[in-house]
Short mmCIF file of C-alpha atoms in Angstrom, two decimals:
data_model
loop_
_atom_site.label_atom_id
_atom_site.label_comp_id
_atom_site.label_asym_id
_atom_site.label_seq_id
_atom_site.Cartn_x
_atom_site.Cartn_y
_atom_site.Cartn_z
CA MET A 1 116.72 21.13 108.99
CA ALA A 2 119.93 22.47 110.17
CA GLU A 3 118.33 25.59 111.48
CA LYS A 4 115.59 23.54 113.40
CA ASP A 5 118.43 21.39 114.94
CA ALA A 6 120.26 24.69 115.91
CA LEU A 7 117.09 26.13 117.53
CA ALA A 8 116.37 22.89 119.33
CA ARG A 9 119.77 22.74 120.89
CA PHE A 10 119.57 26.48 121.77
CA PHE A 11 116.30 26.03 123.68
CA GLU A 12 117.50 22.88 125.21
CA GLU A 13 120.55 24.76 126.56
CA ASN A 14 118.65 27.76 127.60
CA PRO A 15 115.37 26.46 129.03
CA LEU A 16 114.61 29.77 130.85
CA VAL A 17 114.34 31.75 127.53
CA GLU A 18 110.73 32.78 127.13
CA GLN A 19 111.11 35.79 124.70
CA ILE A 20 113.46 36.43 121.82
CA GLU A 21 114.39 39.97 120.97
CA ILE A 22 114.82 40.55 117.13
CA LEU A 23 117.39 43.17 116.54
CA ILE A 24 117.15 44.90 112.91
CA PRO A 25 119.86 47.63 112.68
CA ASP A 26 118.20 50.61 111.13
CA LEU A 27 120.10 53.16 108.99
CA SER A 28 121.11 54.93 112.13
CA GLY A 29 122.66 51.75 113.65
CA ILE A 30 119.96 51.61 116.27
CA PRO A 31 118.60 48.00 116.88
CA ARG A 32 114.85 48.05 116.24
CA GLY A 33 112.54 45.22 116.36
CA LYS A 34 110.20 43.31 118.67
CA ARG A 35 109.95 40.39 120.94
CA ILE A 36 108.59 37.11 119.85
CA SER A 37 107.98 33.81 121.68
CA PRO A 38 109.97 30.58 121.00
CA GLU A 39 106.95 29.12 119.17
CA VAL A 40 107.03 31.86 116.57
CA LEU A 41 110.81 31.20 116.03
CA ARG A 42 110.23 27.49 115.72
CA GLY A 43 107.31 28.05 113.31
CA GLU A 44 107.38 27.46 109.62
CA ALA A 45 106.58 31.00 108.65
CA LEU A 46 109.34 33.63 108.85
CA PRO A 47 108.56 36.73 111.19
CA SER A 48 107.83 39.90 109.17
CA PHE A 49 108.41 43.57 109.56
CA PRO A 50 107.34 46.76 107.85
CA SER A 51 110.00 47.92 105.37
CA SER A 52 109.80 51.30 106.89
CA ILE A 53 111.91 50.13 109.95
CA TYR A 54 114.71 51.26 107.52
CA ALA A 55 113.14 54.71 107.03
CA LEU A 56 113.16 55.84 110.60
CA ASP A 57 115.17 58.83 111.85
CA SER A 58 117.28 58.73 115.04
CA SER A 59 114.15 59.45 117.10
CA GLY A 60 112.31 56.60 115.65
CA ASN A 61 109.99 58.76 113.66
CA ASN A 62 108.83 57.77 110.06
CA VAL A 63 110.39 59.70 107.15
CA ASP A 64 107.19 59.97 105.27
CA ARG A 65 108.96 60.91 102.10
CA ALA A 66 110.79 57.71 101.96
CA PRO A 67 109.51 55.23 99.30
CA LEU A 68 109.26 52.53 102.13
CA VAL A 69 106.46 54.29 104.03
CA TRP A 70 103.27 55.43 102.50
CA ALA A 71 104.23 54.91 98.88
CA GLU A 72 104.13 51.27 99.34
CA GLY A 73 101.37 50.98 101.96
CA ASP A 74 103.93 50.39 104.66
CA ALA A 75 104.16 46.95 103.53
CA ASP A 76 105.70 44.08 105.40
CA ARG A 77 108.75 41.98 104.22
CA PRO A 78 109.99 38.81 105.85
CA VAL A 79 112.93 38.66 108.24
CA ARG A 80 115.88 36.36 107.93
CA LEU A 81 117.38 35.80 111.37
CA ASP A 82 121.08 35.13 111.67
CA LEU A 83 121.15 32.26 114.16
CA ASP A 84 124.84 32.50 114.59
CA THR A 85 124.07 35.63 116.59
CA LEU A 86 121.33 33.97 118.67
CA ALA A 87 122.18 34.27 122.44
CA ALA A 88 120.66 34.29 125.82
CA LEU A 89 120.89 37.70 127.51
CA PRO A 90 123.01 37.55 130.55
CA TRP A 91 121.18 40.66 131.97
CA LYS A 92 117.84 39.17 131.42
CA PRO A 93 117.92 35.24 131.58
CA SER A 94 114.32 34.88 130.29
CA HIS A 95 115.21 36.66 127.04
CA ALA A 96 117.49 35.97 124.25
CA GLN A 97 118.52 38.16 121.20
CA VAL A 98 119.09 37.65 117.55
CA ILE A 99 120.19 39.81 114.59
CA GLY A 100 118.21 39.87 111.42
CA GLY A 101 117.51 41.73 108.29
CA LEU A 102 114.58 41.98 105.73
CA LEU A 103 114.32 40.03 102.52
CA ASP A 104 112.87 41.35 99.38
CA HIS A 105 109.91 39.51 97.71
CA ASP A 106 112.28 37.51 95.64
CA GLY A 107 114.02 36.11 98.80
CA ARG A 108 117.21 38.12 98.26
CA PRO A 109 118.58 40.66 100.91
CA PHE A 110 116.68 43.88 100.90
CA TYR A 111 118.52 46.73 99.48
CA ALA A 112 117.93 49.02 102.53
CA ASP A 113 119.61 46.71 104.98
CA ALA A 114 123.02 48.14 105.74
CA ARG A 115 124.31 44.84 107.24
CA ALA A 116 123.50 42.93 104.05
CA ALA A 117 125.29 45.67 102.14
CA LEU A 118 128.35 45.20 104.27
CA ARG A 119 128.17 41.31 103.72
CA ALA A 120 128.01 41.92 99.94
CA LEU A 121 131.11 44.23 100.01
CA GLU A 122 132.85 41.65 102.11
CA GLU A 123 132.10 39.04 99.30
CA ARG A 124 133.65 41.26 96.81
CA PHE A 125 137.05 41.15 98.85
CA ALA A 126 136.57 37.36 98.91
CA GLU A 127 136.22 37.22 95.13
CA ARG A 128 139.83 38.98 95.10
CA GLY A 129 141.07 36.21 97.35
CA LEU A 130 141.06 38.71 100.46
CA GLY A 131 139.70 38.23 103.95
CA VAL A 132 138.80 41.24 106.15
CA ARG A 133 139.71 41.42 109.79
CA ALA A 134 138.45 44.31 111.80
CA ALA A 135 137.83 45.73 115.20
CA PHE A 136 135.98 48.69 116.73
CA GLU A 137 137.11 50.90 119.42
CA ILE A 138 134.05 52.90 120.66
CA GLU A 139 134.22 55.55 123.39
CA PHE A 140 131.23 56.46 125.75
CA TYR A 141 130.46 58.44 128.83
CA LEU A 142 128.89 57.09 131.99
CA LEU A 143 126.42 59.54 133.28
CA ASP A 144 124.25 60.18 136.43
CA PRO A 145 120.79 58.70 136.04
CA GLU A 146 119.21 62.18 136.34
CA ASN A 147 119.91 65.45 134.30
CA ASP A 148 120.35 68.79 135.73
CA ALA A 149 117.45 71.30 135.93
CA GLU A 150 117.91 72.34 132.33
CA GLY A 151 117.96 68.82 131.04
CA ARG A 152 121.81 68.60 130.56
CA PRO A 153 123.76 65.37 131.47
CA LEU A 154 125.57 65.22 134.68
CA LEU A 155 128.48 62.99 135.63
CA PRO A 156 128.08 60.78 138.72
CA PRO A 157 129.62 62.05 142.07
CA SER A 158 132.98 60.55 142.70
CA ARG A 159 133.30 58.72 146.05
CA ARG A 160 137.19 59.35 145.96
CA LEU A 161 136.71 63.10 145.23
CA ALA A 162 133.49 63.73 147.19
CA ARG A 163 132.17 65.69 144.12
CA ARG A 164 131.40 65.36 140.42
CA PRO A 165 134.73 64.79 138.60
CA ARG A 166 136.25 67.75 136.71
CA ALA A 167 139.79 66.59 135.84
CA ILE A 168 140.46 64.49 132.71
CA GLU A 169 142.45 61.73 134.45
CA LEU A 170 143.48 59.92 131.07
CA TYR A 171 144.43 56.38 131.72
CA SER A 172 143.55 56.42 135.37
CA HIS A 173 143.28 53.14 137.29
CA GLU A 174 141.46 55.07 140.03
CA ARG A 175 138.71 56.15 137.56
CA LEU A 176 138.30 52.40 136.55
CA ASP A 177 138.23 51.41 140.16
CA GLU A 178 135.45 53.85 141.01
CA GLU A 179 133.37 52.20 138.00
CA GLU A 180 134.31 48.78 139.19
CA THR A 181 130.71 47.55 139.50
CA PHE A 182 130.02 48.52 135.98
CA PHE A 183 133.13 47.12 134.49
CA GLU A 184 132.80 43.87 136.30
CA GLN A 185 129.23 43.56 134.97
CA ALA A 186 129.99 44.80 131.53
CA LEU A 187 132.96 42.30 130.90
CA ARG A 188 131.27 39.43 132.40
CA TRP A 189 128.26 40.02 130.16
CA ALA A 190 130.39 40.61 127.16
CA GLU A 191 132.24 37.28 127.65
CA THR A 192 128.93 35.46 127.88
CA LEU A 193 127.91 37.05 124.61
CA GLY A 194 131.05 35.88 122.96
CA LEU A 195 132.67 39.47 122.87
CA ALA A 196 136.46 39.09 123.78
CA VAL A 197 137.46 42.23 125.68
CA VAL A 198 141.07 42.96 125.50
CA ALA A 199 141.34 46.30 127.07
CA VAL A 200 139.52 49.06 129.12
CA GLU A 201 140.68 52.56 129.89
CA SER A 202 139.62 55.89 130.95
CA GLU A 203 139.57 58.53 128.22
CA PHE A 204 140.32 62.01 127.56
CA ALA A 205 137.53 63.52 129.65
CA PRO A 206 136.14 62.95 133.07
CA GLY A 207 133.49 60.24 132.94
CA GLN A 208 134.61 58.96 129.50
CA PHE A 209 135.87 55.39 128.90
CA GLU A 210 136.67 52.95 126.28
CA ILE A 211 136.16 49.10 125.99
CA ASN A 212 138.17 47.34 123.23
CA ILE A 213 137.36 44.01 121.79
CA ARG A 214 139.55 41.54 119.93
CA PRO A 215 139.56 41.83 116.03
CA SER A 216 137.10 39.60 114.28
CA ASP A 217 137.52 37.76 111.14
CA GLY A 218 134.74 39.00 108.98
CA ALA A 219 133.43 42.50 108.52
CA VAL A 220 129.87 41.73 109.40
CA ARG A 221 131.05 39.88 112.57
CA ALA A 222 133.09 42.98 113.73
CA ALA A 223 130.08 45.24 113.17
CA ASP A 224 127.79 42.93 115.01
CA GLN A 225 130.27 42.86 117.87
CA ALA A 226 130.22 46.68 117.91
CA LEU A 227 126.38 46.82 118.16
CA LEU A 228 126.23 44.08 120.74
CA LEU A 229 128.89 45.79 122.81
CA GLU A 230 126.87 48.95 122.87
CA ARG A 231 123.89 46.98 124.01
CA CYS A 232 126.01 45.41 126.79
CA VAL A 233 127.43 48.67 127.89
CA ARG A 234 124.00 50.38 128.33
CA ALA A 235 122.67 47.27 130.19
CA ALA A 236 125.70 47.21 132.64
CA ALA A 237 125.31 51.04 133.09
CA SER A 238 121.78 50.73 134.12
CA ALA A 239 122.47 47.81 136.30
CA SER A 240 125.10 49.83 138.14
CA GLY A 241 123.09 53.02 138.66
CA ARG A 242 124.47 54.80 135.62
CA ARG A 243 123.47 55.75 132.11
CA ALA A 244 125.73 55.19 129.09
CA THR A 245 125.73 57.65 126.15
CA PHE A 246 127.43 57.29 122.77
CA MET A 247 126.40 60.70 121.58
CA ALA A 248 129.21 62.34 119.64
CA LYS A 249 129.54 65.38 121.95
CA PRO A 250 127.37 65.33 125.03
CA PHE A 251 129.51 68.06 126.88
CA GLU A 252 130.75 71.47 125.68
CA GLY A 253 134.60 71.81 126.02
CA ARG A 254 135.15 68.07 126.54
CA SER A 255 136.25 65.29 124.29
CA GLY A 256 133.76 63.75 122.08
CA ASN A 257 133.02 59.98 121.65
CA GLY A 258 134.71 58.49 118.67
CA MET A 259 134.44 55.09 116.88
CA HIS A 260 137.87 54.06 115.60
CA VAL A 261 137.97 51.13 113.29
CA HIS A 262 141.09 48.94 112.72
CA VAL A 263 141.09 47.14 109.38
CA SER A 264 143.58 44.58 108.01
CA LEU A 265 143.43 42.32 104.90
CA TYR A 266 144.72 38.70 104.50
CA ASP A 267 145.41 36.86 101.38
CA ALA A 268 144.41 33.21 100.52
CA ASP A 269 147.75 32.16 102.21
CA GLY A 270 147.04 33.81 105.52
CA ARG A 271 149.48 36.54 104.92
CA ASN A 272 148.71 40.06 106.06
CA LEU A 273 148.37 42.12 102.77
CA PHE A 274 149.97 45.33 104.30
CA GLY A 275 152.80 43.71 106.37
CA GLU A 276 153.82 40.11 105.08
CA ARG A 277 154.21 40.29 101.42
CA PRO A 278 156.94 42.09 99.40
CA ASP A 279 154.42 44.48 97.97
CA GLY A 280 152.92 45.18 101.49
CA GLU A 281 153.69 48.77 101.86
CA ALA A 282 152.68 49.59 98.17
CA MET A 283 149.26 47.80 98.86
CA LEU A 284 149.08 49.83 102.12
CA ARG A 285 149.53 53.21 100.43
CA ARG A 286 147.07 52.16 97.69
CA ALA A 287 144.39 51.41 100.35
CA VAL A 288 145.14 54.57 102.32
CA ALA A 289 144.88 56.64 99.08
CA GLY A 290 141.48 55.12 98.36
CA VAL A 291 140.18 55.68 101.96
CA LEU A 292 141.40 59.35 101.81
CA ARG A 293 139.94 59.88 98.38
CA SER A 294 136.44 58.61 99.57
CA MET A 295 136.43 60.35 103.04
CA PRO A 296 134.84 63.63 102.14
CA GLU A 297 131.87 61.95 100.48
CA ALA A 298 131.65 59.36 103.30
CA MET A 299 131.50 62.18 106.09
CA ALA A 300 127.67 61.94 106.20
CA ILE A 301 128.09 58.26 107.33
CA PHE A 302 130.97 59.01 109.79
CA ALA A 303 129.16 62.00 111.30
CA PRO A 304 125.26 61.20 110.85
CA ASN A 305 123.60 64.14 112.85
CA ALA A 306 123.92 67.70 114.00
CA ASN A 307 125.74 66.96 117.21
CA SER A 308 128.38 64.75 115.47
CA TYR A 309 130.24 67.85 113.85
CA ARG A 310 130.80 69.57 117.31
CA ARG A 311 133.28 66.80 117.94
CA PHE A 312 135.74 67.97 115.31
CA VAL A 313 137.80 70.60 117.09
CA PRO A 314 141.60 70.92 117.14
CA GLY A 315 143.32 69.21 119.85
CA SER A 316 140.55 66.77 120.54
CA TYR A 317 141.87 63.72 118.82
CA ALA A 318 139.12 64.07 116.28
CA PRO A 319 140.78 64.72 112.65
CA HIS A 320 139.78 67.53 110.59
CA ALA A 321 141.52 66.73 107.13
CA PRO A 322 141.90 63.56 104.93
CA CYS A 323 145.43 62.74 105.94
CA TRP A 324 147.46 59.83 107.13
CA GLY A 325 150.52 59.20 109.20
CA TRP A 326 152.66 56.36 111.03
CA ASN A 327 151.76 56.18 114.68
CA ASN A 328 150.19 59.61 114.69
CA ARG A 329 146.77 60.20 116.69
CA THR A 330 146.15 63.68 114.87
CA VAL A 331 145.51 62.15 111.48
CA ALA A 332 142.40 60.74 110.00
CA VAL A 333 144.09 57.32 109.05
CA ARG A 334 146.71 56.28 111.54
CA ILE A 335 149.04 53.25 110.81
CA PRO A 336 149.73 51.86 114.36
CA LEU A 337 152.92 50.36 115.46
CA ALA A 338 152.43 46.61 114.87
CA ARG A 339 154.17 43.43 113.79
CA PRO A 340 153.96 42.47 110.09
CA ASN A 341 151.24 39.97 110.65
CA ALA A 342 149.09 42.65 112.39
CA MET A 343 149.76 45.66 110.08
CA ARG A 344 146.52 47.65 109.55
CA ILE A 345 144.71 50.79 108.96
CA GLU A 346 143.20 52.61 111.96
CA HIS A 347 140.33 54.97 110.72
CA ARG A 348 139.71 57.69 113.34
CA VAL A 349 137.02 59.87 111.79
CA ALA A 350 133.68 58.31 112.75
CA GLY A 351 131.84 59.18 115.90
CA ALA A 352 130.34 56.72 118.39
CA ASP A 353 126.92 57.80 117.15
CA ALA A 354 127.50 56.30 113.66
CA ASN A 355 126.06 53.09 112.22
CA PRO A 356 129.00 50.48 112.57
CA TYR A 357 127.75 48.64 109.49
CA LEU A 358 127.79 51.66 107.17
CA VAL A 359 131.00 53.03 108.83
CA LEU A 360 132.79 49.81 107.90
CA ALA A 361 131.28 49.56 104.57
CA ALA A 362 132.36 53.05 103.68
CA ILE A 363 136.00 52.25 104.80
CA LEU A 364 136.11 49.04 102.94
CA ALA A 365 134.68 50.81 99.82
CA GLY A 366 137.55 53.36 99.99
CA ILE A 367 140.05 50.50 100.44
CA LEU A 368 138.74 48.61 97.60
CA ASP A 369 138.76 51.70 95.47
CA GLY A 370 142.51 52.21 96.29
CA LEU A 371 143.27 48.72 95.45
CA GLU A 372 141.59 48.84 92.13
CA GLN A 373 142.36 52.47 91.12
CA GLY A 374 145.74 52.86 92.88
CA GLY A 375 146.86 56.46 93.67
CA ASP A 376 149.28 58.05 96.09
CA PRO A 377 148.09 59.17 99.48
CA GLY A 378 150.86 61.66 99.59
CA PRO A 379 153.50 62.07 102.43
CA PRO A 380 152.54 60.97 105.86
CA VAL A 381 151.93 63.74 108.39
CA GLU A 382 154.55 64.04 111.05
CA GLY A 383 153.75 66.13 114.17
CA SER A 384 150.33 67.84 114.52
CA ALA A 385 147.96 67.60 111.76
CA TYR A 386 146.13 70.32 113.39
CA ASP A 387 148.94 72.72 113.00
CA LYS A 388 150.16 71.65 109.40
CA LEU A 389 146.72 71.17 107.52
CA ASP A 390 143.64 73.36 107.15
CA PRO A 391 140.27 71.70 107.79
CA ALA A 392 139.43 69.96 104.60
CA LEU A 393 136.48 67.63 105.60
CA PRO A 394 132.83 68.76 105.51
CA ARG A 395 132.15 70.74 108.68
CA SER A 396 128.47 70.77 108.77
CA TRP A 397 125.61 68.36 108.35
CA GLU A 398 124.37 70.12 105.31
CA SER A 399 127.70 70.24 103.42
CA ALA A 400 128.48 66.52 104.36
CA LEU A 401 125.21 65.39 102.78
CA ALA A 402 125.86 67.53 99.62
CA ALA A 403 129.22 65.70 99.24
CA PHE A 404 127.51 62.46 100.07
CA ARG A 405 124.98 63.02 97.22
CA SER A 406 127.54 64.19 94.65
CA GLY A 407 130.13 61.50 95.50
CA THR A 408 131.04 58.80 93.09
CA ILE A 409 133.19 56.27 94.88
CA LEU A 410 130.58 54.83 97.37
CA ARG A 411 128.15 54.31 94.56
CA ARG A 412 130.46 52.01 92.78
CA PHE A 413 130.56 49.71 95.70
CA LEU A 414 127.15 50.12 97.57
CA ASP A 415 123.61 50.17 96.12
CA PRO A 416 122.83 53.55 95.04
CA ARG A 417 119.20 52.94 96.33
CA LEU A 418 120.61 52.38 99.84
CA LEU A 419 122.75 55.48 99.55
CA ASP A 420 119.74 57.68 98.28
CA LEU A 421 117.51 56.28 101.20
CA TYR A 422 120.18 57.19 103.70
CA ALA A 423 120.59 60.66 102.44
CA LEU A 424 116.81 61.09 102.41
CA VAL A 425 116.47 59.94 106.03
CA ARG A 426 119.41 62.11 107.14
CA ASP A 427 118.28 65.16 105.28
CA THR A 428 114.71 64.87 106.55
CA GLU A 429 116.13 64.69 110.18
CA ARG A 430 118.38 67.57 109.47
CA GLU A 431 115.31 69.72 108.28
CA ARG A 432 113.20 68.74 111.39
CA PHE A 433 116.25 69.57 113.71
CA GLU A 434 116.84 72.98 111.97
CA SER A 435 113.15 73.92 112.31
CA ARG A 436 113.40 73.95 116.08
CA VAL A 437 113.87 77.13 117.98
CA THR A 438 116.45 76.55 120.77
CA PRO A 439 116.69 78.05 124.17
CA LEU A 440 120.04 79.74 123.23
CA GLU A 441 118.23 81.62 120.47
CA TYR A 442 115.82 82.97 123.03
CA GLU A 443 118.65 83.94 125.27
CA TRP A 444 120.71 85.74 122.64
CA TYR A 445 118.03 87.18 120.30
CA LEU A 446 114.59 87.60 122.10
CA ALA A 447 115.34 90.86 123.77
CA THR A 448 118.38 92.03 121.77
CA VAL A 449 117.51 92.27 118.14
#
């Protein structure tokens, strides 16, 4: 009855809505789904989807070897919609959106749903009397709507420069002013969707930007906000004559797009576990130790495709070793300057192309491992981690998947069936990618070997 009352209020307050877009985040973090009428949403029967929606690669192609495709006849499962996420689309007033996930035949969350896996992990923290607060910082490029003659992306021409920008212009107000149409639209629409934007900035490459939203109480809510912010950015870019990309490394020789995740924990009395208790620094070090310990096996989540690994180059603000430091942007786990009630971990490894639900789940699994098993993260890095440490994280898609499969920490906190399915989907995509002959191979080898 409560759901029916909530739906009735929603449609009364949003009489223009004619279609509802169901968003089901797949294992790549891409929202898949379909549009349904309000009548279907009000009906007694739950909408359903093929379980194979969780066995799609980044291009939306079925992974035939996955157990959710042909082995079970591409069977449907019912969808549970999270009505707390139901909202009218500010860029399309006749449409609304709602996030959902599949249920198994017994009514429990389906094992392949990364969002449900994150919720289950959040509940494990709650059992310890701990609440999670998290925020995502996601970088992106604004591109020209058209590619060049060879299909490569272009930056939009700058009115101020009368050409396409080439300088980095980090923290430039002028670059923000040039994209004011985009930012006004994006921030207005974000506010309508309940996303509290706290900062925008130009980043470490021409055409690269970042929008930050306020930390959320709850891991699932934080990941939902990351997913919805990306949708909002894409819509605002399109409306302002731009394209937005979250591809990890769209340009050679320029900074890649990162997904930095800030995580803090609070006890039952509302105290920050890392900053407001006598054992705060000890708890922080235990958590960091677990995150660093699990980092190599989680790399396949933080860097999910071939392009992801091009981001990890020295001097690019992308870390290359499992290390930590106080107020140091060259490390993998940074402890920012903060008041005791805001003391937190900033995880700087993932690319903007990663699945926010799995990224946060992997980070929380590492934190929980540290809290349970203890450990010492070693001395914090002072100065440049690029100069002081050799690369020690998997540096290729294949080696990351090997570490992912052989790892033991994530499997203690996440359903092994989910992890096995993720590995299969990613590995199948890798095989497809590596089977393609690229233009560079023709250029280098066709006439020379």
